[in-house]
Amino acid sequence: MTRLYNAPADFADEATDGFVAANGRWVRKVHGGVARSTTSPEGTVALVIGGGSGHYPAFGGLVGYGLAAGAAMGNLFASPSAQQVAAVARASEHGGGVLLSYGNYAGDVLNFDAAARALEADGIAVRTVRVTDDVTSAPADRAHERRGIAGDLCVFKVAGAAAERGDDLDAVTAIADRVNARTRSFGVAFSGCSLPGADEPLFEVPEGRMAVGMGIHGERGIDETDVPTADELASLLVARLLDELPSGVTAAGARVVPILNGLGSVKYEELFVVYRSVQRLLADAGVVIVEPEVGELVTSFDMAGVSLTLFWLDDELEELWAAPADAPAYRKGGAVPQERVAESVLDADAAPDAVGPAADESRAAASTIAAGLATVRAVVDEHADELGRIDAIAGDGDHGIGMQRGSHAAEAAAADAVARGAGVGTVLRIAGDAWSDKAGGTSGAIWGAALEALGRVLGDDARPAAATVAQAVGAAAEAVRAFGATVGDKTMVDALVPFDEVLRSRIDEGVPLAEAWRAAASAAQEAADRTAELLPRKGRARTHAEHAVGSPDPGAVSFALIVAAVSP
Amino acid sequence: MTRLYNAPADFADEATDGFVAANGRWVRKVHGGVARSTTSPEGTVALVIGGGSGHYPAFGGLVGYGLAAGAAMGNLFASPSAQQVAAVARASEHGGGVLLSYGNYAGDVLNFDAAARALEADGIAVRTVRVTDDVTSAPADRAHERRGIAGDLCVFKVAGAAAERGDDLDAVTAIADRVNARTRSFGVAFSGCSLPGADEPLFEVPEGRMAVGMGIHGERGIDETDVPTADELASLLVARLLDELPSGVTAAGARVVPILNGLGSVKYEELFVVYRSVQRLLADAGVVIVEPEVGELVTSFDMAGVSLTLFWLDDELEELWAAPADAPAYRKGGAVPQERVAESVLDADAAPDAVGPAADESRAAASTIAAGLATVRAVVDEHADELGRIDAIAGDGDHGIGMQRGSHAAEAAAADAVARGAGVGTVLRIAGDAWSDKAGGTSGAIWGAALEALGRVLGDDARPAAATVAQAVGAAAEAVRAFGATVGDKTMVDALVPFDEVLRSRIDEGVPLAEAWRAAASAAQEAADRTAELLPRKGRARTHAEHAVGSPDPGAVSFALIVAAVSP
């Protein structure tokens, strides 16, 4: 929802004022919108774009060199008036005529057409290209009725580059028409948005559902489904767009610009996860990807939604797409040309640690350890959601995922090391390194240090005796305490310390290892239960100090689960 | 909330893969993050940044010429591991040593410090600068304990430019420290965010409330208040930051870079409305604003929040801030240098329409019309929320605001025209032009045309007789119907047509104007009530076709309200 505003009726005007204040390097305020604050060669075509407010960077953010000469910025989701469009065009044109380009919506058509008549009455040559890329808004045989969404950017960018190149008005218009004919978009939405001051949303999508084909003003879509996975969404979007190629285009070998556009509150990391699949699916179809865009280009306030655009290039359009542009929200081409590193520069992954000689008994114990780490991984997977839930309240919310990433990596690294003939000490050190490497965060570093300490004491020379195991656990407890937490800090240490003490005393008493371990594990379980009781239950209880190592987390709980699951 | 993912534990890795796939022009994947895919001069310093995922464009989006050489990208909101940081640094460094810079969080300190030790063991020179710009996270006398938020960008940008310039490791480190000491940020949040797969938010802020000083991982803030207006928020942020100037700095005459940062779902238009006040408040304090940034620079997924950063420049820092940069999510300096237009190029607002001669009786009637338009404005203001609510369901949600903008503009323009001695016809034409100009959209154009038609018929030569008024209303009805809607389309026409018919027939019958008008107004009211009954009540009922002129809207309701309020 829109939260920050003054008088709702002033919102659009105040947003324009702030936009100009922040971006005076590119734009200046004119009646009804903005024009470039930089000069353009006399006699070149002025591309004038526009539409309602609420879609930034459309439309003002796309005014600058290589893009638009001016943008008419209307009220929220409402077309600019004919007077505003005409005023922006008069302030933007510089002798080469005006190309009006905008998304195909009735209010915009009404007002831009009226503005065109007024400009022509003034003797200014005017052409119009309406963007119609949204394939869900009308069937292919009525493509001219379709709405314009993120395909706007393709038409504006290429037309702007053609104008910058010096093409005349008819040539720029023809190129803009060609881009529009070769651009298709398909969007989905997960939530609506509320306009400033509105006490209910302009439109809604039920929680957990996805409106397929919903427009950027909430226009009804063509279907509603459950929210799919990122990969499933990528398949849906790509399949539909590959289903309607521009005439004369075949996917295999075609060169295309994909634009994965976020509508507001679907954020960059999610877009990247979806794009990862989009580019694979396009590559599978034999499509050659050219300078893609993944980000927020045509938005709908904070609406949660995504659209995929495919812009099918030809040689001239590719050259114009790649041409330099410099606008507040869109830039291509840096001031200092860069040279790519040689293809031979590859991923810097280190080679696996070398595996030294080991006694057969130690190798045998290593297999037991590897099996134990597989059990650890299974236990962590089983409880990952629960651990994440507890941590979302007590800590950073990443404990479940962190333990999963670590235990999965440790299992794989241990299995690999065993296959390479490593002894128990080496297997534990390699597993610990893999755990901390992949888990990251504080708990990853702690588990890595603990496994490394176990391995250091157990070594590769013999089957570990009970006393050695107790000594190794003591060393691991030492390594963990070295991170600074002590009993009572509500961390793994709360359970690790009693485990260590009970294990050692039982083994000193001559109790067999397995039995001693069980006793130690139940001591750890009791301690973990007490700690869990003390963890914050709701709200955000953490102070900045609690962010220090030792921040309350479910480490004691996961530790107890693990030592209960594995037994020598 | 985060909706698009596959396996939650794979989210961060898949996001990195997609990020690299989309941005190979700038970055390449290396173990634990990304390094530049472009070459750097041998012997220059490599700035290596990093932190948890979920903060895009921090950190991978800031890798490129003039910025970072590499970024270690950890799990969600979790530090990258020491191994990852070290691997990224090894892949990024090119003989001039490594500056590690990152926000001051315990997990990051733990892992970056461990990486620094590993790199130094390899004979790579390493320095560290932790960003500590968040003034709410610790008092000024313990500034070194503060967290790092959007101030990251200032430190990274300037350090990157110094490295590009060829400064050696100690010099780049000293400059980065200086930037950190001269950068302060203050943030607020309106909502939390949910990590992939989490069934409850990582943290929450009660609806309608604002957490003052909440951190980008939900760290507890210093206060909670109701959500203020945009202007009030700007005052809060600016006042707090002007309250703690870097040593040796006085606000008046100081040069500063303001960064208004959106945390995820507070959108651009809202940021611009807030920035509009920020720049005024800074100007009032005598601060000189240099190349500001308003946008999403350090985010927290889709958390709704804002932070303001003030970076207090000196000559050298200003030069480095302005230096070219070219990264996936941050660029400065275009490929083609631009020249600013002459300051004399001013706002293209047209001069007010000339006012022709008018009969005294027509001038008298003009004052009545101006008073009537003031009444219209008052009625519209009174019902704006209700009209917006109805339209949010039936139409675009902008009817209330559009009618407000139009009627306010018409009232002002009419008053001005009356003051300039205009007759009734001219006053109505000027008022209609102002209404459609400022209101925009379809309803603005329709009301503008209606007023223009009234004015055309009434003229400036006489006090309008009842028959002329009826004829003028008929012309207005004609002008409105020309937009394409007919009775039954659930628009203003539904009420306008019966109003026109009843008014004309009554006056033909010789009924006095005021009485005829009342009868016509109640006919309009009955029609509007019937239409209101037929308007969609909930959900999004509109098809694309309904977006055409004549899309259902509360036009009939507002028309009936207006004709009931004004009477000759």
PDB file of N, CA, C and O in Angstrom, chain A residues 3 24-25 31 37 39 56 79 81 83 145 219-220 267-270 292 296 331 339-341 349 436-437 441 543-544 547, chain B residues 3 24-25 31 37 39 56 79 81 83 145 219-220 267-270 292 296 331 339-341 349 433 436-437 441 543-544 547:
ATOM      1  N   ARG A   3       2.014   4.510   1.500  1.00  0.00           N
ATOM      2  CA  ARG A   3       1.958   5.041   2.880  1.00  0.00           C
ATOM      3  C   ARG A   3       2.414   6.484   2.980  1.00  0.00           C
ATOM      4  O   ARG A   3       1.966   7.220   3.851  1.00  0.00           O
ATOM      5  N   GLY A  24      17.803  16.641 -11.692  1.00  0.00           N
ATOM      6  CA  GLY A  24      18.003  17.827 -12.525  1.00  0.00           C
ATOM      7  C   GLY A  24      19.135  17.678 -13.527  1.00  0.00           C
ATOM      8  O   GLY A  24      19.208  18.439 -14.490  1.00  0.00           O
ATOM      9  N   ARG A  25      20.006  16.685 -13.325  1.00  0.00           N
ATOM     10  CA  ARG A  25      21.088  16.466 -14.282  1.00  0.00           C
ATOM     11  C   ARG A  25      20.534  16.011 -15.629  1.00  0.00           C
ATOM     12  O   ARG A  25      21.169  16.165 -16.659  1.00  0.00           O
ATOM     13  N   HIS A  31       5.303  22.351 -17.919  1.00  0.00           N
ATOM     14  CA  HIS A  31       3.887  22.149 -17.623  1.00  0.00           C
ATOM     15  C   HIS A  31       3.477  20.740 -18.031  1.00  0.00           C
ATOM     16  O   HIS A  31       3.674  20.339 -19.173  1.00  0.00           O
ATOM     17  N   SER A  37      16.910  18.279 -19.606  1.00  0.00           N
ATOM     18  CA  SER A  37      17.624  19.497 -19.192  1.00  0.00           C
ATOM     19  C   SER A  37      18.924  19.598 -19.978  1.00  0.00           C
ATOM     20  O   SER A  37      19.770  20.439 -19.683  1.00  0.00           O
ATOM     21  N   THR A  39      20.804  19.604 -23.994  1.00  0.00           N
ATOM     22  CA  THR A  39      20.474  20.074 -25.350  1.00  0.00           C
ATOM     23  C   THR A  39      20.388  18.912 -26.335  1.00  0.00           C
ATOM     24  O   THR A  39      20.982  17.857 -26.125  1.00  0.00           O
ATOM     25  N   TYR A  56       6.692   4.410 -12.232  1.00  0.00           N
ATOM     26  CA  TYR A  56       8.107   4.732 -12.342  1.00  0.00           C
ATOM     27  C   TYR A  56       8.949   3.460 -12.434  1.00  0.00           C
ATOM     28  O   TYR A  56       8.628   2.493 -11.756  1.00  0.00           O
ATOM     29  N   SER A  79      -4.485   9.266 -17.372  1.00  0.00           N
ATOM     30  CA  SER A  79      -3.781   9.887 -18.484  1.00  0.00           C
ATOM     31  C   SER A  79      -3.471  11.354 -18.195  1.00  0.00           C
ATOM     32  O   SER A  79      -4.233  12.038 -17.526  1.00  0.00           O
ATOM     33  N   SER A  81      -3.474  15.203 -19.329  1.00  0.00           N
ATOM     34  CA  SER A  81      -4.472  15.891 -20.161  1.00  0.00           C
ATOM     35  C   SER A  81      -3.860  16.247 -21.501  1.00  0.00           C
ATOM     36  O   SER A  81      -2.637  16.278 -21.658  1.00  0.00           O
ATOM     37  N   GLN A  83      -3.778  19.103 -22.768  1.00  0.00           N
ATOM     38  CA  GLN A  83      -2.971  20.323 -22.596  1.00  0.00           C
ATOM     39  C   GLN A  83      -1.571  19.975 -22.095  1.00  0.00           C
ATOM     40  O   GLN A  83      -0.575  20.581 -22.509  1.00  0.00           O
ATOM     41  N   GLU A 145      -5.565  -3.872 -30.276  1.00  0.00           N
ATOM     42  CA  GLU A 145      -6.355  -3.497 -29.088  1.00  0.00           C
ATOM     43  C   GLU A 145      -5.606  -3.772 -27.788  1.00  0.00           C
ATOM     44  O   GLU A 145      -6.075  -3.408 -26.709  1.00  0.00           O
ATOM     45  N   GLU A 219      -6.384  -4.508 -14.342  1.00  0.00           N
ATOM     46  CA  GLU A 219      -7.330  -5.035 -15.328  1.00  0.00           C
ATOM     47  C   GLU A 219      -7.399  -6.550 -15.196  1.00  0.00           C
ATOM     48  O   GLU A 219      -6.380  -7.210 -14.994  1.00  0.00           O
ATOM     49  N   ARG A 220      -8.602  -7.068 -15.335  1.00  0.00           N
ATOM     50  CA  ARG A 220      -8.822  -8.489 -15.110  1.00  0.00           C
ATOM     51  C   ARG A 220      -7.932  -9.331 -16.005  1.00  0.00           C
ATOM     52  O   ARG A 220      -7.717  -9.024 -17.170  1.00  0.00           O
ATOM     53  N   LYS A 267      10.840  -8.687  -5.380  1.00  0.00           N
ATOM     54  CA  LYS A 267      12.131  -8.010  -5.373  1.00  0.00           C
ATOM     55  C   LYS A 267      13.187  -8.680  -6.229  1.00  0.00           C
ATOM     56  O   LYS A 267      12.992  -9.746  -6.798  1.00  0.00           O
ATOM     57  N   TYR A 268      14.329  -7.980  -6.314  1.00  0.00           N
ATOM     58  CA  TYR A 268      15.374  -8.342  -7.271  1.00  0.00           C
ATOM     59  C   TYR A 268      15.826  -9.789  -7.149  1.00  0.00           C
ATOM     60  O   TYR A 268      15.955 -10.492  -8.153  1.00  0.00           O
ATOM     61  N   GLU A 269      16.040 -10.254  -5.905  1.00  0.00           N
ATOM     62  CA  GLU A 269      16.530 -11.629  -5.754  1.00  0.00           C
ATOM     63  C   GLU A 269      15.526 -12.620  -6.330  1.00  0.00           C
ATOM     64  O   GLU A 269      15.910 -13.605  -6.965  1.00  0.00           O
ATOM     65  N   GLU A 270      14.222 -12.340  -6.129  1.00  0.00           N
ATOM     66  CA  GLU A 270      13.218 -13.241  -6.695  1.00  0.00           C
ATOM     67  C   GLU A 270      13.256 -13.181  -8.219  1.00  0.00           C
ATOM     68  O   GLU A 270      13.161 -14.212  -8.893  1.00  0.00           O
ATOM     69  N   PRO A 292      20.029  -8.537 -21.817  1.00  0.00           N
ATOM     70  CA  PRO A 292      18.740  -8.621 -21.112  1.00  0.00           C
ATOM     71  C   PRO A 292      18.611  -7.548 -20.034  1.00  0.00           C
ATOM     72  O   PRO A 292      19.600  -6.901 -19.672  1.00  0.00           O
ATOM     73  N   GLU A 296      13.125  -3.323 -12.251  1.00  0.00           N
ATOM     74  CA  GLU A 296      11.840  -2.630 -12.234  1.00  0.00           C
ATOM     75  C   GLU A 296      11.849  -1.548 -13.304  1.00  0.00           C
ATOM     76  O   GLU A 296      12.585  -0.571 -13.201  1.00  0.00           O
ATOM     77  N   ARG A 331      20.297   3.526 -18.213  1.00  0.00           N
ATOM     78  CA  ARG A 331      21.541   3.949 -18.849  1.00  0.00           C
ATOM     79  C   ARG A 331      22.186   2.785 -19.566  1.00  0.00           C
ATOM     80  O   ARG A 331      22.115   1.660 -19.097  1.00  0.00           O
ATOM     81  N   GLU A 339      37.124  -3.588 -21.055  1.00  0.00           N
ATOM     82  CA  GLU A 339      37.546  -4.763 -21.818  1.00  0.00           C
ATOM     83  C   GLU A 339      37.192  -6.008 -21.013  1.00  0.00           C
ATOM     84  O   GLU A 339      37.423  -6.051 -19.809  1.00  0.00           O
ATOM     85  N   ARG A 340      36.614  -7.003 -21.687  1.00  0.00           N
ATOM     86  CA  ARG A 340      36.240  -8.224 -20.961  1.00  0.00           C
ATOM     87  C   ARG A 340      37.471  -9.058 -20.631  1.00  0.00           C
ATOM     88  O   ARG A 340      38.445  -9.080 -21.380  1.00  0.00           O
ATOM     89  N   VAL A 341      37.409  -9.738 -19.494  1.00  0.00           N
ATOM     90  CA  VAL A 341      38.508 -10.642 -19.138  1.00  0.00           C
ATOM     91  C   VAL A 341      38.514 -11.800 -20.132  1.00  0.00           C
ATOM     92  O   VAL A 341      37.481 -12.116 -20.732  1.00  0.00           O
ATOM     93  N   ASP A 349      37.164 -21.746  -7.847  1.00  0.00           N
ATOM     94  CA  ASP A 349      37.019 -22.807  -6.841  1.00  0.00           C
ATOM     95  C   ASP A 349      38.349 -23.509  -6.593  1.00  0.00           C
ATOM     96  O   ASP A 349      39.057 -23.853  -7.534  1.00  0.00           O
ATOM     97  N   SER A 436      31.281 -24.946   6.994  1.00  0.00           N
ATOM     98  CA  SER A 436      31.364 -23.497   7.242  1.00  0.00           C
ATOM     99  C   SER A 436      31.381 -22.725   5.927  1.00  0.00           C
ATOM    100  O   SER A 436      30.778 -21.657   5.821  1.00  0.00           O
ATOM    101  N   ASP A 437      32.001 -23.309   4.907  1.00  0.00           N
ATOM    102  CA  ASP A 437      32.066 -22.638   3.619  1.00  0.00           C
ATOM    103  C   ASP A 437      30.655 -22.397   3.076  1.00  0.00           C
ATOM    104  O   ASP A 437      30.279 -21.267   2.765  1.00  0.00           O
ATOM    105  N   GLY A 441      27.492 -17.380   7.722  1.00  0.00           N
ATOM    106  CA  GLY A 441      26.958 -16.883   8.976  1.00  0.00           C
ATOM    107  C   GLY A 441      27.821 -17.297  10.156  1.00  0.00           C
ATOM    108  O   GLY A 441      28.951 -17.782   9.994  1.00  0.00           O
ATOM    109  N   THR A 543      18.381  -6.663  20.887  1.00  0.00           N
ATOM    110  CA  THR A 543      19.036  -5.369  20.845  1.00  0.00           C
ATOM    111  C   THR A 543      20.217  -5.537  19.891  1.00  0.00           C
ATOM    112  O   THR A 543      20.557  -6.658  19.498  1.00  0.00           O
ATOM    113  N   HIS A 544      20.871  -4.426  19.559  1.00  0.00           N
ATOM    114  CA  HIS A 544      22.030  -4.528  18.674  1.00  0.00           C
ATOM    115  C   HIS A 544      23.091  -5.410  19.324  1.00  0.00           C
ATOM    116  O   HIS A 544      23.726  -6.223  18.661  1.00  0.00           O
ATOM    117  N   HIS A 547      23.198  -8.937  18.630  1.00  0.00           N
ATOM    118  CA  HIS A 547      23.664  -9.373  17.320  1.00  0.00           C
ATOM    119  C   HIS A 547      25.074  -9.929  17.400  1.00  0.00           C
ATOM    120  O   HIS A 547      25.555 -10.562  16.472  1.00  0.00           O
TER     121      HIS A 547
ATOM    122  N   ARG B   3       7.752 -14.563  -2.539  1.00  0.00           N
ATOM    123  CA  ARG B   3       6.828 -15.555  -3.098  1.00  0.00           C
ATOM    124  C   ARG B   3       7.478 -16.478  -4.115  1.00  0.00           C
ATOM    125  O   ARG B   3       7.053 -17.602  -4.298  1.00  0.00           O
ATOM    126  N   GLY B  24      26.227 -10.534 -17.117  1.00  0.00           N
ATOM    127  CA  GLY B  24      27.554 -10.998 -17.514  1.00  0.00           C
ATOM    128  C   GLY B  24      28.417  -9.915 -18.132  1.00  0.00           C
ATOM    129  O   GLY B  24      29.631 -10.061 -18.218  1.00  0.00           O
ATOM    130  N   ARG B  25      27.774  -8.798 -18.546  1.00  0.00           N
ATOM    131  CA  ARG B  25      28.576  -7.701 -19.109  1.00  0.00           C
ATOM    132  C   ARG B  25      29.465  -7.082 -18.036  1.00  0.00           C
ATOM    133  O   ARG B  25      30.468  -6.449 -18.331  1.00  0.00           O
ATOM    134  N   HIS B  31      33.654 -18.607  -6.796  1.00  0.00           N
ATOM    135  CA  HIS B  31      33.215 -19.276  -5.581  1.00  0.00           C
ATOM    136  C   HIS B  31      32.829 -18.238  -4.518  1.00  0.00           C
ATOM    137  O   HIS B  31      33.610 -17.363  -4.189  1.00  0.00           O
ATOM    138  N   SER B  37      33.804  -9.025 -14.652  1.00  0.00           N
ATOM    139  CA  SER B  37      34.108  -9.751 -15.888  1.00  0.00           C
ATOM    140  C   SER B  37      34.923  -8.852 -16.815  1.00  0.00           C
ATOM    141  O   SER B  37      35.147  -9.186 -17.969  1.00  0.00           O
ATOM    142  N   THR B  39      38.507  -6.275 -17.219  1.00  0.00           N
ATOM    143  CA  THR B  39      39.883  -6.248 -16.718  1.00  0.00           C
ATOM    144  C   THR B  39      40.138  -5.001 -15.867  1.00  0.00           C
ATOM    145  O   THR B  39      39.464  -3.982 -16.016  1.00  0.00           O
ATOM    146  N   TYR B  56      19.834  -6.538  -2.405  1.00  0.00           N
ATOM    147  CA  TYR B  56      20.176  -6.036  -3.727  1.00  0.00           C
ATOM    148  C   TYR B  56      19.690  -4.604  -3.901  1.00  0.00           C
ATOM    149  O   TYR B  56      18.618  -4.273  -3.446  1.00  0.00           O
ATOM    150  N   SER B  79      25.993 -13.758   6.810  1.00  0.00           N
ATOM    151  CA  SER B  79      27.313 -13.424   6.287  1.00  0.00           C
ATOM    152  C   SER B  79      27.810 -14.491   5.329  1.00  0.00           C
ATOM    153  O   SER B  79      27.536 -15.671   5.513  1.00  0.00           O
ATOM    154  N   SER B  81      30.734 -16.977   4.109  1.00  0.00           N
ATOM    155  CA  SER B  81      31.730 -17.661   4.935  1.00  0.00           C
ATOM    156  C   SER B  81      33.110 -17.072   4.662  1.00  0.00           C
ATOM    157  O   SER B  81      33.330 -16.409   3.654  1.00  0.00           O
ATOM    158  N   GLN B  83      35.636 -18.701   3.814  1.00  0.00           N
ATOM    159  CA  GLN B  83      36.164 -19.291   2.570  1.00  0.00           C
ATOM    160  C   GLN B  83      35.645 -18.547   1.356  1.00  0.00           C
ATOM    161  O   GLN B  83      36.367 -18.334   0.380  1.00  0.00           O
ATOM    162  N   GLU B 145      30.455   0.978  16.958  1.00  0.00           N
ATOM    163  CA  GLU B 145      29.576  -0.193  17.135  1.00  0.00           C
ATOM    164  C   GLU B 145      28.363  -0.144  16.212  1.00  0.00           C
ATOM    165  O   GLU B 145      27.578  -1.082  16.162  1.00  0.00           O
ATOM    166  N   GLU B 219      16.341  -5.447  13.149  1.00  0.00           N
ATOM    167  CA  GLU B 219      16.870  -5.124  14.471  1.00  0.00           C
ATOM    168  C   GLU B 219      15.991  -4.052  15.118  1.00  0.00           C
ATOM    169  O   GLU B 219      15.556  -3.111  14.455  1.00  0.00           O
ATOM    170  N   ARG B 220      15.773  -4.195  16.397  1.00  0.00           N
ATOM    171  CA  ARG B 220      14.854  -3.309  17.107  1.00  0.00           C
ATOM    172  C   ARG B 220      15.262  -1.843  16.950  1.00  0.00           C
ATOM    173  O   ARG B 220      16.441  -1.504  16.985  1.00  0.00           O
ATOM    174  N   LYS B 267       7.626   2.744  -2.701  1.00  0.00           N
ATOM    175  CA  LYS B 267       8.020   2.883  -4.085  1.00  0.00           C
ATOM    176  C   LYS B 267       8.512   4.269  -4.461  1.00  0.00           C
ATOM    177  O   LYS B 267       8.471   5.193  -3.687  1.00  0.00           O
ATOM    178  N   TYR B 268       8.998   4.332  -5.713  1.00  0.00           N
ATOM    179  CA  TYR B 268       9.703   5.518  -6.199  1.00  0.00           C
ATOM    180  C   TYR B 268       8.894   6.799  -6.028  1.00  0.00           C
ATOM    181  O   TYR B 268       9.409   7.805  -5.561  1.00  0.00           O
ATOM    182  N   GLU B 269       7.617   6.760  -6.402  1.00  0.00           N
ATOM    183  CA  GLU B 269       6.816   7.984  -6.315  1.00  0.00           C
ATOM    184  C   GLU B 269       6.760   8.475  -4.872  1.00  0.00           C
ATOM    185  O   GLU B 269       6.829   9.674  -4.602  1.00  0.00           O
ATOM    186  N   GLU B 270       6.634   7.532  -3.918  1.00  0.00           N
ATOM    187  CA  GLU B 270       6.618   7.934  -2.506  1.00  0.00           C
ATOM    188  C   GLU B 270       7.963   8.538  -2.110  1.00  0.00           C
ATOM    189  O   GLU B 270       8.029   9.547  -1.404  1.00  0.00           O
ATOM    190  N   PRO B 292      22.450  13.928  -5.763  1.00  0.00           N
ATOM    191  CA  PRO B 292      21.728  13.065  -4.821  1.00  0.00           C
ATOM    192  C   PRO B 292      21.335  11.733  -5.457  1.00  0.00           C
ATOM    193  O   PRO B 292      21.412  11.581  -6.679  1.00  0.00           O
ATOM    194  N   GLU B 296      16.376   2.589  -4.789  1.00  0.00           N
ATOM    195  CA  GLU B 296      16.637   1.398  -3.969  1.00  0.00           C
ATOM    196  C   GLU B 296      18.106   1.015  -4.106  1.00  0.00           C
ATOM    197  O   GLU B 296      18.553   0.593  -5.162  1.00  0.00           O
ATOM    198  N   ARG B 331      25.423   3.396 -11.979  1.00  0.00           N
ATOM    199  CA  ARG B 331      26.264   3.959 -13.040  1.00  0.00           C
ATOM    200  C   ARG B 331      26.326   5.458 -12.908  1.00  0.00           C
ATOM    201  O   ARG B 331      25.357   6.096 -12.525  1.00  0.00           O
ATOM    202  N   GLU B 339      25.387  18.425 -22.714  1.00  0.00           N
ATOM    203  CA  GLU B 339      25.481  19.850 -22.381  1.00  0.00           C
ATOM    204  C   GLU B 339      24.137  20.295 -21.816  1.00  0.00           C
ATOM    205  O   GLU B 339      23.089  19.944 -22.363  1.00  0.00           O
ATOM    206  N   ARG B 340      24.167  21.029 -20.722  1.00  0.00           N
ATOM    207  CA  ARG B 340      22.910  21.481 -20.121  1.00  0.00           C
ATOM    208  C   ARG B 340      22.284  22.601 -20.944  1.00  0.00           C
ATOM    209  O   ARG B 340      22.982  23.396 -21.555  1.00  0.00           O
ATOM    210  N   VAL B 341      20.949  22.625 -20.950  1.00  0.00           N
ATOM    211  CA  VAL B 341      20.266  23.721 -21.644  1.00  0.00           C
ATOM    212  C   VAL B 341      20.547  25.018 -20.885  1.00  0.00           C
ATOM    213  O   VAL B 341      20.845  24.991 -19.688  1.00  0.00           O
ATOM    214  N   ASP B 349       4.852  26.970 -19.341  1.00  0.00           N
ATOM    215  CA  ASP B 349       3.447  27.297 -19.061  1.00  0.00           C
ATOM    216  C   ASP B 349       2.957  28.402 -19.982  1.00  0.00           C
ATOM    217  O   ASP B 349       3.634  29.416 -20.185  1.00  0.00           O
ATOM    218  N   ASP B 433     -11.122  24.611 -19.543  1.00  0.00           N
ATOM    219  CA  ASP B 433      -9.761  24.308 -19.976  1.00  0.00           C
ATOM    220  C   ASP B 433      -8.900  23.938 -18.767  1.00  0.00           C
ATOM    221  O   ASP B 433      -8.128  22.970 -18.797  1.00  0.00           O
ATOM    222  N   SER B 436      -9.938  20.340 -17.416  1.00  0.00           N
ATOM    223  CA  SER B 436      -9.416  19.182 -18.160  1.00  0.00           C
ATOM    224  C   SER B 436      -7.891  19.140 -18.085  1.00  0.00           C
ATOM    225  O   SER B 436      -7.295  18.069 -17.986  1.00  0.00           O
ATOM    226  N   ASP B 437      -7.270  20.313 -18.069  1.00  0.00           N
ATOM    227  CA  ASP B 437      -5.812  20.356 -17.999  1.00  0.00           C
ATOM    228  C   ASP B 437      -5.318  19.675 -16.734  1.00  0.00           C
ATOM    229  O   ASP B 437      -4.492  18.759 -16.779  1.00  0.00           O
ATOM    230  N   GLY B 441      -6.971  12.336 -17.435  1.00  0.00           N
ATOM    231  CA  GLY B 441      -7.849  11.183 -17.545  1.00  0.00           C
ATOM    232  C   GLY B 441      -9.016  11.461 -18.484  1.00  0.00           C
ATOM    233  O   GLY B 441      -9.044  12.461 -19.201  1.00  0.00           O
ATOM    234  N   THR B 543     -13.486  -5.766 -17.889  1.00  0.00           N
ATOM    235  CA  THR B 543     -12.735  -6.396 -18.964  1.00  0.00           C
ATOM    236  C   THR B 543     -11.934  -5.270 -19.617  1.00  0.00           C
ATOM    237  O   THR B 543     -12.155  -4.090 -19.327  1.00  0.00           O
ATOM    238  N   HIS B 544     -11.056  -5.648 -20.545  1.00  0.00           N
ATOM    239  CA  HIS B 544     -10.282  -4.620 -21.233  1.00  0.00           C
ATOM    240  C   HIS B 544     -11.228  -3.682 -21.988  1.00  0.00           C
ATOM    241  O   HIS B 544     -11.041  -2.471 -22.008  1.00  0.00           O
ATOM    242  N   HIS B 547     -12.403  -0.698 -20.434  1.00  0.00           N
ATOM    243  CA  HIS B 547     -11.463   0.409 -20.273  1.00  0.00           C
ATOM    244  C   HIS B 547     -11.708   1.496 -21.300  1.00  0.00           C
ATOM    245  O   HIS B 547     -11.180   2.589 -21.200  1.00  0.00           O
TER     246      HIS B 547
END
